[in-house]
């Protein structure tokens, strides 16, 4: 049996501060031709296409113009984000225990580790590579909001890619989403995975439990506890 572990990125593994929002500001000004007064909410886990669409509406762009402007925004945001690479390095921080937990999962021979994220693929890869986290993951089999704007749909995207690459079918019994937000919980429950909630972001352990997370950890500082949770949820034997 193989297990697919899909990590959320923002506030689960790392946090890049204002860099995401600066990319939104710059892209909006270029596409719309004026400064944005309102930005997407922080820490919600909503996919970037939906966050940007909401940003356009919140800043007075007529609804009829959103389908025309949104693709251009989604093209420019990754460009602007990549232009702030040094800011990501300077201002970004790893969440406590992230590297240790990623490493512990990565060495398990029966676990395939990747990501399921509301980030567009280019933004996600920048974040992972800047901190060297891509060494513990297979980003090619991940699910990104470049694939679909409905985040639960990304679980099936990742499962399909992992199955094609590793020759093993993955379903709810063999897939675990690890994330910090209510949207991460919903992604797993609706998308076809078990969920380990990590209460190190902006969402409390109680809220994650009430949302339906199968297991909730206070943070990622105990890799053995994380592995035990993954094994428990998938019924896989400890290596």
XYZ file of N, CA and C in Angstrom:
717
model
N 0.838 -1.198 0.000
C 0.000 0.000 0.000
C 0.873 1.248 0.000
N 0.477 2.233 -0.779
C 1.152 3.524 -0.754
C 0.187 4.590 -0.255
N 0.756 5.608 0.365
C -0.023 6.703 0.939
C 0.400 8.003 0.256
N -0.574 8.830 -0.061
C -0.315 10.139 -0.651
C -0.570 11.214 0.400
N 0.467 11.965 0.748
C 0.345 13.060 1.705
C 0.438 14.371 0.930
N -0.604 15.184 1.045
C -0.691 16.448 0.316
C -0.613 17.605 1.310
N 0.476 18.334 1.234
C 0.712 19.448 2.146
C 0.117 20.744 1.612
N -0.554 21.478 2.474
C -0.820 22.890 2.210
C 0.509 23.634 2.367
N 0.609 24.822 1.777
C 1.869 25.572 1.846
C 1.791 26.732 2.839
N 0.924 27.714 2.561
C 0.920 28.954 3.345
C 0.394 28.742 4.758
N 1.196 29.131 5.724
C 0.897 29.048 7.151
C 0.891 27.620 7.683
N 1.102 26.642 6.804
C 1.344 25.271 7.246
C 2.835 24.988 7.207
N 3.460 25.285 6.074
C 4.902 25.075 5.915
C 5.700 26.367 6.033
N 5.132 27.460 5.538
C 5.875 28.718 5.527
C 4.910 29.890 5.442
N 5.462 31.081 5.603
C 4.664 32.310 5.511
C 5.542 33.386 4.902
N 5.037 34.027 3.851
C 5.853 35.022 3.139
C 5.420 36.456 3.419
N 4.623 36.655 4.456
C 4.263 38.008 4.855
C 3.469 38.752 3.793
N 3.926 39.944 3.468
C 3.189 40.827 2.566
C 3.517 40.610 1.090
N 4.392 39.670 0.777
C 4.841 39.557 -0.618
C 3.692 39.163 -1.540
N 2.859 38.218 -1.130
C 1.700 37.851 -1.940
C 0.827 39.072 -2.216
N 0.554 39.827 -1.177
C -0.346 40.965 -1.298
C 0.265 42.077 -2.145
N 1.588 42.236 -2.075
C 2.239 43.216 -2.928
C 2.098 42.835 -4.403
N 2.201 41.545 -4.691
C 2.000 41.085 -6.070
C 0.577 41.375 -6.530
N -0.405 41.202 -5.642
C -1.783 41.546 -5.971
C -1.895 43.034 -6.298
N -1.302 43.857 -5.441
C -1.382 45.312 -5.648
C -0.821 45.713 -7.010
N 0.356 45.197 -7.323
C 1.025 45.596 -8.550
C 0.267 45.100 -9.782
N -0.232 43.875 -9.712
C -0.981 43.336 -10.847
C -2.278 44.108 -11.055
N -2.964 44.437 -9.965
C -4.216 45.186 -10.077
C -3.969 46.547 -10.715
N -2.949 47.251 -10.250
C -2.652 48.578 -10.804
C -2.340 48.497 -12.288
N -1.627 47.458 -12.705
C -1.275 47.317 -14.119
C -2.494 46.985 -14.974
N -3.341 46.090 -14.475
C -4.478 45.632 -15.277
C -5.633 46.620 -15.256
N -5.926 47.163 -14.086
C -7.102 48.023 -13.924
C -6.756 49.487 -14.138
N -5.510 49.856 -13.860
C -5.084 51.226 -14.110
C -5.251 52.168 -12.942
N -5.470 51.622 -11.749
C -5.572 52.436 -10.536
C -5.193 51.571 -9.348
N -4.864 52.175 -8.201
C -4.489 51.375 -7.022
C -5.681 50.615 -6.454
N -5.408 49.474 -5.881
C -6.438 48.703 -5.185
C -6.597 49.243 -3.772
N -7.809 49.412 -3.346
C -8.078 49.871 -1.984
C -8.331 48.709 -1.030
N -8.755 47.566 -1.567
C -9.047 46.401 -0.735
C -8.321 45.193 -1.298
N -7.755 44.393 -0.408
C -6.997 43.204 -0.785
C -7.686 41.950 -0.247
N -7.378 40.783 -0.817
C -7.980 39.550 -0.299
C -7.647 39.337 1.171
N -8.563 38.710 1.869
C -8.348 38.411 3.290
C -7.164 37.467 3.452
N -6.505 37.565 4.599
C -5.340 36.726 4.884
C -5.756 35.366 5.435
N -4.962 34.353 5.102
C -5.052 33.066 5.778
C -6.324 32.282 5.566
N -7.067 32.552 4.485
C -8.334 31.846 4.280
C -8.160 30.529 3.555
N -7.085 30.389 2.768
C -6.892 29.183 1.982
C -7.678 29.158 0.687
N -8.395 30.227 0.380
C -9.160 30.301 -0.865
C -8.201 30.295 -2.053
N -8.592 29.652 -3.135
C -7.713 29.602 -4.298
C -7.465 31.000 -4.860
N -6.299 31.164 -5.456
C -5.926 32.473 -5.974
C -6.894 32.993 -7.042
N -7.384 32.167 -7.970
C -8.354 32.705 -8.924
C -9.594 33.290 -8.251
N -10.093 32.627 -7.220
C -11.275 33.152 -6.531
C -10.934 34.383 -5.694
N -9.747 34.381 -5.096
C -9.327 35.551 -4.323
C -9.177 36.769 -5.223
N -8.595 36.585 -6.390
C -8.386 37.707 -7.309
C -9.713 38.182 -7.885
N -10.613 37.252 -8.208
C -11.932 37.648 -8.694
C -12.664 38.476 -7.644
N -12.568 38.049 -6.378
C -13.189 38.815 -5.304
C -12.548 40.175 -5.124
N -11.246 40.232 -5.309
C -10.533 41.503 -5.202
C -11.003 42.485 -6.270
N -11.187 42.013 -7.484
C -11.673 42.884 -8.554
C -13.040 43.454 -8.195
N -13.937 42.595 -7.736
C -15.274 43.054 -7.380
C -15.242 43.996 -6.188
N -14.429 43.660 -5.179
C -14.354 44.487 -3.977
C -13.790 45.875 -4.261
N -13.069 45.999 -5.354
C -12.495 47.288 -5.717
C -13.265 47.980 -6.836
N -14.521 47.612 -6.970
C -15.400 48.360 -7.854
C -15.342 48.019 -9.322
N -14.696 46.917 -9.676
C -14.698 46.492 -11.077
C -16.068 45.894 -11.386
N -16.739 46.347 -12.422
C -18.050 45.791 -12.764
C -17.977 44.284 -12.989
N -18.993 43.583 -12.512
C -18.999 42.124 -12.605
C -18.845 41.656 -14.046
N -19.421 42.384 -14.985
C -19.342 41.989 -16.384
C -17.909 42.057 -16.930
N -17.029 42.824 -16.262
C -15.647 42.955 -16.725
C -14.704 41.920 -16.113
N -15.152 41.242 -15.058
C -14.266 40.306 -14.362
C -13.789 39.165 -15.264
N -14.659 38.516 -16.052
C -14.169 37.427 -16.915
C -13.088 37.868 -17.897
N -13.102 39.138 -18.279
C -12.085 39.638 -19.203
C -10.791 39.977 -18.493
N -10.875 40.537 -17.282
C -9.684 40.988 -16.563
C -9.012 39.884 -15.745
N -9.789 38.909 -15.296
C -9.233 37.882 -14.414
C -8.081 37.096 -15.053
N -8.200 36.618 -16.286
C -7.057 35.880 -16.866
C -5.786 36.706 -16.929
N -5.917 37.983 -17.218
C -4.739 38.840 -17.270
C -4.131 39.004 -15.882
N -4.969 39.162 -14.874
C -4.474 39.255 -13.500
C -3.724 37.985 -13.112
N -4.278 36.827 -13.471
C -3.655 35.556 -13.099
C -2.372 35.309 -13.875
N -2.197 35.982 -14.979
C -0.941 35.912 -15.719
C 0.123 36.803 -15.083
N -0.301 37.974 -14.606
C 0.653 38.963 -14.107
C 1.041 38.709 -12.656
N 0.128 38.233 -11.825
C 0.450 38.026 -10.409
C 1.697 37.162 -10.223
N 1.833 36.002 -10.896
C 3.065 35.221 -10.719
C 4.319 35.962 -11.173
N 4.190 36.783 -12.212
C 5.342 37.556 -12.670
C 5.785 38.552 -11.606
N 4.811 39.219 -11.018
C 5.132 40.208 -9.989
C 5.657 39.525 -8.731
N 5.103 38.380 -8.404
C 5.583 37.645 -7.228
C 7.030 37.211 -7.432
N 7.342 36.666 -8.591
C 8.706 36.215 -8.874
C 9.690 37.366 -8.856
N 9.226 38.570 -9.199
C 10.104 39.740 -9.172
C 10.497 40.137 -7.756
N 9.774 39.604 -6.766
C 10.057 39.902 -5.351
C 10.748 38.732 -4.668
N 11.540 37.995 -5.424
C 12.213 36.819 -4.877
C 13.064 37.155 -3.659
N 13.784 38.257 -3.709
C 14.627 38.640 -2.574
C 13.788 38.982 -1.349
N 12.605 39.547 -1.575
C 11.710 39.834 -0.452
C 11.209 38.541 0.181
N 10.945 37.529 -0.655
C 10.518 36.237 -0.123
C 11.624 35.664 0.760
N 12.856 35.740 0.276
C 13.987 35.217 1.062
C 14.160 35.992 2.365
N 14.002 37.306 2.293
C 14.256 38.144 3.466
C 13.116 38.077 4.471
N 11.884 38.136 3.989
C 10.741 38.271 4.883
C 10.031 36.948 5.182
N 10.250 35.936 4.325
C 9.565 34.671 4.528
C 10.120 33.906 5.722
N 9.256 33.143 6.369
C 9.674 32.342 7.522
C 9.096 30.941 7.394
N 9.849 29.964 7.861
C 9.362 28.598 7.938
C 8.531 28.429 9.200
N 7.465 27.671 9.104
C 6.662 27.389 10.285
C 7.413 26.403 11.175
N 7.246 26.498 12.482
C 7.973 25.619 13.405
C 7.779 24.142 13.071
N 8.890 23.441 12.930
C 8.847 22.005 12.681
C 8.584 21.606 11.244
N 8.422 22.583 10.354
C 8.054 22.246 8.977
C 9.101 21.374 8.297
N 10.352 21.780 8.373
C 11.407 21.023 7.694
C 11.541 19.626 8.289
N 11.520 19.543 9.599
C 11.677 18.258 10.268
C 10.525 17.307 9.909
N 9.315 17.836 9.868
C 8.173 16.984 9.536
C 8.184 16.581 8.065
N 8.516 17.521 7.193
C 8.642 17.180 5.777
C 9.680 16.080 5.580
N 10.821 16.230 6.251
C 11.897 15.244 6.118
C 11.468 13.880 6.642
N 10.750 13.860 7.756
C 10.305 12.595 8.337
C 9.342 11.870 7.406
N 8.455 12.625 6.781
C 7.508 12.020 5.842
C 8.231 11.560 4.582
N 9.172 12.356 4.124
C 9.851 12.073 2.855
C 10.649 10.781 2.880
N 11.182 10.398 4.038
C 12.024 9.192 4.084
C 11.205 7.905 4.203
N 9.899 8.030 4.400
C 9.067 6.837 4.475
C 8.899 6.261 3.063
N 9.335 5.018 2.829
C 9.359 4.494 1.464
C 7.994 4.303 0.819
N 6.950 4.192 1.621
C 5.623 3.955 1.056
C 4.786 5.227 0.964
N 5.374 6.373 1.280
C 4.634 7.634 1.230
C 5.097 8.467 0.047
N 4.133 8.947 -0.729
C 4.371 9.946 -1.777
C 3.927 11.285 -1.206
N 4.812 12.258 -1.204
C 4.493 13.563 -0.624
C 4.478 14.640 -1.702
N 3.407 15.428 -1.704
C 3.318 16.551 -2.634
C 2.491 17.660 -1.969
N 1.878 18.511 -2.761
C 1.133 19.651 -2.215
C -0.257 19.721 -2.826
N -1.179 20.293 -2.078
C -2.462 20.724 -2.603
C -2.657 22.129 -2.066
N -2.716 23.107 -2.957
C -2.583 24.497 -2.534
C -3.450 25.439 -3.350
N -3.883 26.511 -2.691
C -4.611 27.559 -3.389
C -3.721 28.452 -4.220
N -2.410 28.268 -4.130
C -1.467 29.025 -4.952
C -1.529 28.585 -6.404
N -1.285 29.514 -7.309
C -0.975 29.132 -8.676
C 0.346 28.370 -8.662
N 0.525 27.460 -9.603
C 1.724 26.624 -9.607
C 3.025 27.437 -9.584
N 3.184 28.499 -10.406
C 4.457 29.237 -10.371
C 4.755 29.831 -8.996
N 3.748 30.388 -8.342
C 3.951 30.966 -7.018
C 4.327 29.890 -6.002
N 3.637 28.747 -6.071
C 3.929 27.659 -5.144
C 5.365 27.177 -5.300
N 5.821 27.033 -6.530
C 7.177 26.527 -6.750
C 8.230 27.514 -6.268
N 7.968 28.806 -6.427
C 8.901 29.801 -5.895
C 9.017 29.648 -4.390
N 7.893 29.559 -3.713
C 7.909 29.451 -2.252
C 8.647 28.196 -1.792
N 8.383 27.091 -2.437
C 9.012 25.836 -2.030
C 10.508 25.830 -2.303
N 10.907 26.324 -3.474
C 12.326 26.249 -3.841
C 13.173 27.255 -3.065
N 12.634 28.430 -2.763
C 13.399 29.414 -2.002
C 13.852 28.832 -0.667
N 13.000 28.038 -0.048
C 13.324 27.469 1.259
C 13.827 26.030 1.169
N 14.017 25.529 -0.052
C 14.541 24.184 -0.227
C 13.573 23.076 0.132
N 12.281 23.408 0.227
C 11.301 22.404 0.629
C 10.956 21.448 -0.502
N 11.240 21.843 -1.727
C 10.961 20.967 -2.867
C 11.780 19.675 -2.799
N 12.855 19.683 -2.026
C 13.680 18.479 -1.881
C 12.934 17.357 -1.167
N 11.885 17.705 -0.424
C 11.142 16.715 0.351
C 9.804 16.349 -0.304
N 9.557 16.864 -1.499
C 8.259 16.712 -2.143
C 8.425 16.314 -3.602
N 7.339 15.859 -4.192
C 7.273 15.668 -5.634
C 6.267 16.689 -6.169
N 6.725 17.906 -6.479
C 5.793 18.949 -6.902
C 5.039 18.625 -8.182
N 5.569 17.730 -9.005
C 4.936 17.423 -10.283
C 3.590 16.734 -10.129
N 3.347 16.112 -8.979
C 2.067 15.419 -8.800
C 1.123 16.215 -7.896
N 1.432 17.463 -7.634
C 0.590 18.278 -6.766
C -0.642 18.810 -7.458
N -1.543 19.386 -6.659
C -2.732 20.058 -7.166
C -2.629 21.543 -6.874
N -2.771 22.363 -7.901
C -2.587 23.814 -7.795
C -3.827 24.528 -8.320
N -4.012 25.778 -7.889
C -5.182 26.505 -8.381
C -5.056 26.864 -9.851
N -3.890 26.655 -10.437
C -3.759 26.738 -11.888
C -4.574 25.638 -12.561
N -4.824 24.546 -11.835
C -5.571 23.414 -12.379
C -7.076 23.602 -12.257
N -7.511 24.222 -11.174
C -8.952 24.388 -10.930
C -9.119 25.438 -9.840
N -10.168 26.246 -9.930
C -10.365 27.272 -8.900
C -11.155 26.757 -7.702
N -11.702 25.528 -7.815
C -12.426 24.904 -6.697
C -11.448 23.996 -5.972
N -11.062 24.383 -4.768
C -9.939 23.715 -4.133
C -10.159 22.219 -3.867
N -11.340 21.762 -3.441
C -11.512 20.317 -3.256
C -11.233 19.504 -4.519
N -11.436 20.095 -5.681
C -11.173 19.383 -6.936
C -9.688 19.076 -7.111
N -8.837 19.798 -6.399
C -7.390 19.616 -6.553
C -6.896 18.309 -5.944
N -7.655 17.762 -5.011
C -7.264 16.458 -4.445
C -7.288 15.395 -5.531
N -8.355 15.367 -6.309
C -8.450 14.381 -7.390
C -7.381 14.622 -8.448
N -7.055 15.891 -8.692
C -5.990 16.204 -9.643
C -4.682 15.571 -9.174
N -4.357 15.778 -7.905
C -3.115 15.225 -7.356
C -3.158 13.695 -7.329
N -4.294 13.132 -6.940
C -4.410 11.674 -6.911
C -4.193 11.084 -8.298
N -4.761 11.735 -9.316
C -4.594 11.240 -10.671
C -3.157 11.326 -11.151
N -2.506 12.431 -10.841
C -1.110 12.585 -11.245
C -0.211 11.590 -10.519
N -0.466 11.407 -9.238
C 0.347 10.462 -8.472
C 0.134 9.033 -8.955
N -1.102 8.696 -9.291
C -1.386 7.357 -9.795
C -0.663 7.103 -11.111
N -0.675 8.105 -11.990
C -0.011 7.953 -13.279
C 1.494 7.809 -13.117
N 2.050 8.518 -12.141
C 3.502 8.502 -11.961
C 3.987 7.264 -11.214
N 3.223 6.827 -10.210
C 3.690 5.754 -9.332
C 2.982 4.424 -9.554
N 1.986 4.406 -10.440
C 1.331 3.155 -10.766
C 0.456 2.598 -9.665
N -0.029 3.448 -8.775
C -0.871 3.039 -7.655
C -2.063 3.988 -7.576
N -3.249 3.444 -7.406
C -4.435 4.284 -7.261
C -4.523 4.830 -5.842
N -4.886 6.104 -5.718
C -5.045 6.739 -4.411
C -6.495 7.186 -4.255
N -7.055 6.946 -3.065
C -8.409 7.392 -2.775
C -8.455 7.934 -1.350
N -9.657 8.083 -0.825
C -9.803 8.669 0.517
C -9.085 7.859 1.587
N -9.000 6.551 1.408
C -8.381 5.705 2.432
C -6.862 5.782 2.419
N -6.295 6.357 1.354
C -4.829 6.377 1.237
C -4.286 7.773 0.942
N -5.115 8.802 1.187
C -4.698 10.180 0.927
C -4.938 11.017 2.172
N -3.944 11.824 2.542
C -4.053 12.695 3.717
C -3.670 14.112 3.325
N -4.547 15.059 3.623
C -4.244 16.480 3.473
C -3.770 17.014 4.817
N -2.658 17.752 4.804
C -2.131 18.378 6.019
C -2.204 19.885 5.820
N -3.002 20.567 6.647
C -3.160 22.009 6.458
C -3.669 22.717 7.681
N -3.643 24.046 7.623
C -3.921 24.866 8.808
C -5.260 25.574 8.800
N -5.958 25.604 7.663
C -7.152 26.439 7.564
C -8.426 25.622 7.429
N -9.566 26.281 7.614
C -10.849 25.626 7.402
C -10.990 25.174 5.955
N -10.415 25.940 5.041
C -10.463 25.565 3.630
C -9.661 24.288 3.370
N -8.583 24.086 4.111
C -7.819 22.843 3.992
C -8.664 21.657 4.446
N -9.401 21.840 5.524
C -10.273 20.771 6.011
C -11.337 20.460 4.967
N -11.975 21.495 4.449
C -13.012 21.293 3.431
C -12.440 20.629 2.191
N -11.224 21.021 1.827
C -10.572 20.431 0.655
C -10.455 18.927 0.801
N -10.012 18.475 1.966
C -9.883 17.045 2.179
C -11.221 16.335 2.255
N -12.141 16.868 3.054
C -13.420 16.199 3.264
C -14.215 16.095 1.977
N -14.268 17.181 1.214
C -15.054 17.184 -0.019
C -14.275 16.598 -1.191
N -12.939 16.668 -1.111
C -12.132 16.236 -2.241
C -11.794 14.768 -2.243
N -11.912 14.105 -1.098
C -11.627 12.683 -1.043
C -10.334 12.343 -0.345
N -10.147 12.874 0.872
C -8.930 12.603 1.634
C -9.242 12.697 3.118
N -8.380 12.104 3.930
C -8.424 12.333 5.362
C -7.669 13.624 5.648
N -7.875 14.204 6.829
C -7.317 15.531 7.110
C -6.602 15.571 8.456
N -5.358 16.048 8.422
C -4.632 16.402 9.638
C -4.596 17.923 9.695
N -5.293 18.493 10.661
C -5.274 19.938 10.845
C -4.087 20.338 11.699
N -3.487 21.464 11.369
C -2.334 21.988 12.109
C -2.702 23.378 12.609
N -2.817 23.518 13.919
C -3.320 24.762 14.502
C -2.205 25.767 14.752
N -1.318 25.920 13.775
C -0.214 26.877 13.921
C -0.437 28.134 13.103
N -1.542 28.183 12.354
C -1.843 29.357 11.552
C -2.806 30.278 12.279
N -3.840 30.723 11.571
C -4.803 31.649 12.167
C -6.069 30.951 12.646
N -6.151 29.641 12.460
C -7.350 28.885 12.837
C -7.059 28.047 14.076
N -7.943 28.098 15.036
C -7.721 27.392 16.306
C -7.924 25.892 16.146
N -7.365 25.146 17.089
C -7.547 23.695 17.091
C -9.025 23.335 17.202
N -9.750 24.069 18.037
C -11.176 23.780 18.198
C -11.926 23.979 16.896
N -11.612 25.060 16.181
C -12.290 25.325 14.916
C -11.978 24.252 13.886
N -10.740 23.787 13.856
C -10.366 22.723 12.918
C -11.099 21.428 13.249
N -11.198 21.133 14.544
C -11.920 19.928 14.964
C -13.394 20.022 14.584
N -13.999 21.174 14.866
C -15.419 21.350 14.580
C -15.704 21.296 13.086
N -14.722 21.696 12.273
C -14.889 21.660 10.821
C -14.802 20.246 10.272
N -14.263 19.317 11.082
C -14.237 17.927 10.663
C -12.872 17.323 10.427
N -11.797 18.024 10.821
C -10.463 17.434 10.687
C -10.402 16.131 11.477
N -9.794 15.116 10.889
C -9.728 13.799 11.538
C -8.797 13.809 12.737
N -7.691 14.522 12.608
C -6.715 14.684 13.690
C -6.279 16.137 13.676
N -6.066 16.724 14.839
C -5.569 18.101 14.923
C -4.313 18.118 15.777
N -3.247 18.701 15.236
C -1.984 18.862 15.952
C -1.776 20.341 16.263
N -1.119 20.669 17.361
C -0.883 22.075 17.680
C 0.080 22.742 16.712
N 1.011 21.961 16.181
C 2.012 22.467 15.233
C 2.709 21.252 14.627
N 3.826 21.488 13.935
C 4.550 20.394 13.278
C 5.847 20.037 13.993
N 5.963 20.418 15.244
C 7.232 20.228 15.939
C 7.469 18.796 16.423
N 6.472 17.926 16.264
C 6.638 16.523 16.657
C 6.394 15.650 15.428
N 7.429 15.409 14.613
C 7.254 14.614 13.393
C 6.711 13.217 13.652
N 7.099 12.611 14.756
C 6.610 11.265 15.057
C 5.101 11.255 15.276
N 4.607 12.296 15.914
C 3.162 12.383 16.136
C 2.426 12.544 14.807
N 3.012 13.321 13.890
C 2.418 13.482 12.569
C 2.388 12.143 11.830
N 3.499 11.436 11.843
C 3.549 10.140 11.166
C 2.546 9.155 11.763
N 2.412 9.179 13.085
C 1.434 8.309 13.738
C 0.017 8.632 13.259
N -0.268 9.923 13.106
C -1.590 10.335 12.635
C -1.832 9.853 11.207
N -0.825 9.997 10.355
C -0.959 9.553 8.967
C -1.202 8.050 8.911
N -0.443 7.300 9.708
C -0.596 5.846 9.735
C -1.970 5.447 10.271
N -2.406 6.119 11.300
C -3.713 5.827 11.884
C -4.821 6.056 10.867
N -4.763 7.182 10.157
C -5.828 7.555 9.240
C -5.868 6.705 7.977
N -4.732 6.158 7.597
C -4.680 5.364 6.365
C -4.620 3.864 6.627
N -4.491 3.463 7.892
C -4.422 2.053 8.215
C -3.167 1.382 7.706
N -2.114 2.180 7.487
C -0.876 1.626 6.976
C 0.052 1.291 8.123
N 0.799 0.239 7.977
C 1.713 -0.190 9.033
C 2.896 0.739 9.118
N 3.426 0.915 10.303
C 4.623 1.735 10.494
C 5.821 1.062 9.833
N 6.595 1.872 9.085
C 7.759 1.331 8.390
C 8.846 0.992 9.380
